[in-house]
Coordinates of C-alpha atoms in Angstrom, one line a residue:
X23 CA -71.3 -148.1 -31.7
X24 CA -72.0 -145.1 -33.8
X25 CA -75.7 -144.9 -35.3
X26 CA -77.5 -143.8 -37.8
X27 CA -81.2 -142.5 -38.6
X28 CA -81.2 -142.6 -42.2
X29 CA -83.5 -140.3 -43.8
X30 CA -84.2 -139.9 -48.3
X31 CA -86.5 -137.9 -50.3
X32 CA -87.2 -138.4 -53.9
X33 CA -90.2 -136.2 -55.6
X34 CA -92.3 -138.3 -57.9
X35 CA -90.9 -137.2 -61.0
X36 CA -87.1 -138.8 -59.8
X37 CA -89.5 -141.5 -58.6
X38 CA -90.8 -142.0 -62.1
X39 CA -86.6 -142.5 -63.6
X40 CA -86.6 -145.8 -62.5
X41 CA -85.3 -144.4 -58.4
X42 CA -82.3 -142.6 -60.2
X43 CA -82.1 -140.0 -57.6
X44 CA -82.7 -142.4 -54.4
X45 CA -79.6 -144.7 -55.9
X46 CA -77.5 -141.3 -56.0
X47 CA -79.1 -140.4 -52.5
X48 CA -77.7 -144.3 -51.8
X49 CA -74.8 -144.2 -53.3
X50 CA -73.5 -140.9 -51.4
X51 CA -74.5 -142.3 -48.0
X52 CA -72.8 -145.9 -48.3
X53 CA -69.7 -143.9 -49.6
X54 CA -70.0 -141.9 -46.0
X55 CA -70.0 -144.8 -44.5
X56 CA -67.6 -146.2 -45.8
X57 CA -65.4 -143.5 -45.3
X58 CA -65.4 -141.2 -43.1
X59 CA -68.1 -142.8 -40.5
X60 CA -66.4 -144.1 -37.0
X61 CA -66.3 -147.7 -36.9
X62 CA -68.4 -149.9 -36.3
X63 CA -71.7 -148.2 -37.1
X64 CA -75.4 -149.1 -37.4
X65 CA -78.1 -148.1 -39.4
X66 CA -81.3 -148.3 -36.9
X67 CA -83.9 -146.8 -38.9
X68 CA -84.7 -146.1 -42.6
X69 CA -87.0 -143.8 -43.7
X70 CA -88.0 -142.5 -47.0
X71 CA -90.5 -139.5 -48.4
X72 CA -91.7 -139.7 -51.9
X73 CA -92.7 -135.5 -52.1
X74 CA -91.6 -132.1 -53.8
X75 CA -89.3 -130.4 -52.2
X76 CA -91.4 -127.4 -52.1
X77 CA -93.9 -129.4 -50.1
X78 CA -94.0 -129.3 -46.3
X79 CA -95.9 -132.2 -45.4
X80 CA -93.1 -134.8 -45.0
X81 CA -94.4 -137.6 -42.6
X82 CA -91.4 -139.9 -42.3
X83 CA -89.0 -137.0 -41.8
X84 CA -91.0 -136.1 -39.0
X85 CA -90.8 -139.7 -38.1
X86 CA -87.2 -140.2 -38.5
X87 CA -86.5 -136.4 -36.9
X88 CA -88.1 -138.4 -33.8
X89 CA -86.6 -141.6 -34.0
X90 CA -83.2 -139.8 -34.3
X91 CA -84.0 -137.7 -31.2
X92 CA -85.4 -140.4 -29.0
X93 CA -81.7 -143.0 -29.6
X94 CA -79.6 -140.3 -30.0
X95 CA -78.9 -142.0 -33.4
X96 CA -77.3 -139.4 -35.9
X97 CA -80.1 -138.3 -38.7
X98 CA -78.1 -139.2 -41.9
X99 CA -78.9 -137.8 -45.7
X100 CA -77.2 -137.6 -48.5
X101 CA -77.4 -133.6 -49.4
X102 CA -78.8 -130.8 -47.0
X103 CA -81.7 -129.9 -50.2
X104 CA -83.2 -133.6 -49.4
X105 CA -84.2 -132.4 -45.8
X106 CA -85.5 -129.2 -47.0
X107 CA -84.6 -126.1 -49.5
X108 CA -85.9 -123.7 -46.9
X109 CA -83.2 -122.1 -44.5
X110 CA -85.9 -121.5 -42.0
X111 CA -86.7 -125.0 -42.2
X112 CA -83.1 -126.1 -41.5
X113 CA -82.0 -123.3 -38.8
X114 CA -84.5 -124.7 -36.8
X115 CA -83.2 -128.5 -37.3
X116 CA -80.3 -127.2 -36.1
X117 CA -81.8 -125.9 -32.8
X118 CA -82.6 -129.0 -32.0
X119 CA -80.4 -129.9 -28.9
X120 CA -81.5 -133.5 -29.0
X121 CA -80.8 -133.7 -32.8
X122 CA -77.6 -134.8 -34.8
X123 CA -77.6 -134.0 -38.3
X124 CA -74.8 -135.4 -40.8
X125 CA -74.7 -134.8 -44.3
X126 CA -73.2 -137.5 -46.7
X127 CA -72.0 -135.3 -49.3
X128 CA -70.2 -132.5 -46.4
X129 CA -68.7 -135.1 -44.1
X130 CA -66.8 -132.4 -42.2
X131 CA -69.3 -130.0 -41.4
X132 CA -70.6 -128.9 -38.9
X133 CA -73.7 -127.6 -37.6
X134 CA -72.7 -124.0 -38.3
X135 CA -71.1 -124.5 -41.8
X136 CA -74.3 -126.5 -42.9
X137 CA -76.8 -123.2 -41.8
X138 CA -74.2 -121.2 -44.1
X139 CA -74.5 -123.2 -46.9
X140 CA -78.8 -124.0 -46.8
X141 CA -78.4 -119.8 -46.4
X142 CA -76.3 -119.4 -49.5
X143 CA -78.5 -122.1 -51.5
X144 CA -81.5 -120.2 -50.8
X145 CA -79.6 -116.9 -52.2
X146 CA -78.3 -119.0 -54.9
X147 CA -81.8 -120.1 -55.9
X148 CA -83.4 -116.5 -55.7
X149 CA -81.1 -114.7 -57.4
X150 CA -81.2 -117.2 -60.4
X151 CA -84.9 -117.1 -60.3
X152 CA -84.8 -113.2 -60.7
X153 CA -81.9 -113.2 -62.9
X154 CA -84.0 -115.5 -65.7
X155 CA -87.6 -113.4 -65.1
X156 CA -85.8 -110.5 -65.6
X157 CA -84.2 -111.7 -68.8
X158 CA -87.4 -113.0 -70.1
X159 CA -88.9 -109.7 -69.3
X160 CA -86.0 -108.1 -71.5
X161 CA -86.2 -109.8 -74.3
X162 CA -90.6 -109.4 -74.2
X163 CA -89.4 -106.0 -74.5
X164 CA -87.1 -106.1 -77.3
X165 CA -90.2 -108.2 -79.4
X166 CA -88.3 -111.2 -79.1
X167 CA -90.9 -113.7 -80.1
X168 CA -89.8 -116.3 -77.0
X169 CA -89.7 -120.5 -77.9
X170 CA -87.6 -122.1 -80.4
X171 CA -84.2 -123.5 -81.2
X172 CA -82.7 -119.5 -81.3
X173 CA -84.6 -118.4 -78.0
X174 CA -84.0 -121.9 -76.2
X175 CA -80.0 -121.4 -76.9
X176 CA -80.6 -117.5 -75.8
X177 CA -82.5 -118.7 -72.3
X178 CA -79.6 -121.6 -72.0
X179 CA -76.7 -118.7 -72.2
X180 CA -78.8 -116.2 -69.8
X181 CA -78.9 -119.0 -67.4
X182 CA -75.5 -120.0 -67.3
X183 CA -74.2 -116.2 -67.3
X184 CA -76.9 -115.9 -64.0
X185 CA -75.2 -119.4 -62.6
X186 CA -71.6 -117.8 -62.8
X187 CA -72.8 -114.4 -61.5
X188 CA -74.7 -116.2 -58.7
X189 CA -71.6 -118.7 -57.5
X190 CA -69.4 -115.5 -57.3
X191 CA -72.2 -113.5 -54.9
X192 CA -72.8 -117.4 -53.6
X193 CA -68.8 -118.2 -52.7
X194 CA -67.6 -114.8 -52.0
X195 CA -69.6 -114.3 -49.1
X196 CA -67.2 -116.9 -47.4
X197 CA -64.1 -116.0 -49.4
X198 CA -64.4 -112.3 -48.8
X199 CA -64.0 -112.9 -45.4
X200 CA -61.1 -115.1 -45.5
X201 CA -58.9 -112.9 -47.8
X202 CA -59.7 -109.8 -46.2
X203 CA -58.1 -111.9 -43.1
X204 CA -55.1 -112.2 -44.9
X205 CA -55.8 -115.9 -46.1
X206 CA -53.7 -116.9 -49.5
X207 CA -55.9 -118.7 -52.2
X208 CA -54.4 -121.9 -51.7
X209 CA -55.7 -121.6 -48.0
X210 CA -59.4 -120.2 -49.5
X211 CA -59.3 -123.5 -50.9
X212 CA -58.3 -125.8 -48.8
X213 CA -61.5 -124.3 -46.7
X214 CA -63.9 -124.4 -49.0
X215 CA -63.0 -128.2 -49.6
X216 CA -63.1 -128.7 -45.5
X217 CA -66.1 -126.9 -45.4
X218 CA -67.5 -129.6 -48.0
X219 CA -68.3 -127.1 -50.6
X220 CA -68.2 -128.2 -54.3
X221 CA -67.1 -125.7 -57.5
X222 CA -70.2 -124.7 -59.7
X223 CA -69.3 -128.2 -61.6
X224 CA -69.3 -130.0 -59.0
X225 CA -65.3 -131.1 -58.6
X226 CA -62.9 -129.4 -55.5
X227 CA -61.5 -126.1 -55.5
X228 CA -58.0 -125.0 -56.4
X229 CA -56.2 -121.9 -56.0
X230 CA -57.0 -120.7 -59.7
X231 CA -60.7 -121.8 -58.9
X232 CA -60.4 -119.3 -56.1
X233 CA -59.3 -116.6 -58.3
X234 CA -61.7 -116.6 -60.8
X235 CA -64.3 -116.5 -58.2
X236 CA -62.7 -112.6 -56.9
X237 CA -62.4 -111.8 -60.8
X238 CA -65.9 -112.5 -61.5
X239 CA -67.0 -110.5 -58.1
X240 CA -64.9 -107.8 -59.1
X241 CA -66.2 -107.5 -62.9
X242 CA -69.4 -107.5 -61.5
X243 CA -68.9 -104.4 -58.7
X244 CA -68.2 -106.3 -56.0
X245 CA -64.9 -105.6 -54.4
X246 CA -63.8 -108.2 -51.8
X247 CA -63.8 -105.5 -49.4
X248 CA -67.4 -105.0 -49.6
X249 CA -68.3 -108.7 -49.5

């Protein structure tokens, strides 16, 4: 029988909306298990943190870290950012001989795949951070007199021109690879949706997807031969 260690972190403010984001934590596990686990399965353990992400002092993760590595039970969350949004943190998870990680919302992958993606999350996140002080810093500048309806709709644009910039650094670090190596787009795809990886609105990729990822890279300097 296959088991489980089931582990969930909500922060206090997702606490506060009525457990919204431990029903979607929910919701993406029972749809794993429905799914994709081997049959039948067991649930032996249940633990659940109520902490920022940023924080490091996460008790029952310890606990169900433990309880995962002592019944060889597979520790079970819903996305990779609800264990930590540290890479250091998860490369050394992944040392763990004695541990089994499986995330809900990447069925498929595997323990290398998952390091490559808490890597390009962590790149994802740094670059939009200094994408959006730097903006700020531009526009302080310019005299720009920051707050408002007119400066709000200013930040809201900077941010999603940093998103689109930072998912074409973010995805062409694997798709670089793969179409130097002679890979056609429809086969970049199908990868990235093996390799659980979701488009920057959350839906599976497609050829076209594909190709407006090596556009953007290419508008922005970055040949794929560099990548």
């Amino acid at each position: 029988m296959k088991q489980y260690v089931v582990y969930t972190r909500v922060s206090t403010k997702d606490q506060g909306r009525s457990g919204l984001g431990l029903e979607a934590q929910r919701r993406d596990i029972d749809l794993f298990l429905a799914n994709y686990s081997p049959e039948p399965w067991e649930i032996v353990a249940d633990f659940k943190d109520v902490v920022s992400g940023a924080s490091s002092d996460r008790p029952q993760l310890e606990a169900a870290i433990e309880k995962a590595k002592a019944t060889g039970a597979e520790l079970l969350v819903s996305k990779l950012d609800r264990l930590s949004r540290k890479v250091s943190f998860i490369a050394a998870l992944m040392e763990e001989k004695k541990l089994n990680l499986r995330v809900a919302t990447m069925p498929q992958a595997d323990k290398f795949q998952l390091h490559i993606y808490a890597a390009l999350a962590e790149q994802e996140r740094d670059f939009i951070s200094t994408r959006t002080k730097a903006a700020l810093q531009a526009a302080k500048k310019r005299g720009t007199k920051l707050g408002g309806l007119r400066d709000a709709t200013g930040r809201r644009n900077e941010a999603v021109k940093a998103r689109a910039e930072a998912d074409a650094v973010r995805f062409m670090k694997i798709i670089g690879p793969l179409q130097k190596g002679g890979q056609s787009l429809n086969a970049i795809a199908a990868t990235l949706n093996e390799m659980g990886l979701e488009t920057s609105r959350n839906g599976r990729w497609t050829a076209k997807q594909v190709s407006r990822i090596v556009a953007r890279s290419v508008e922005g300097g970055r040949s794929t031969m560099e990548i």
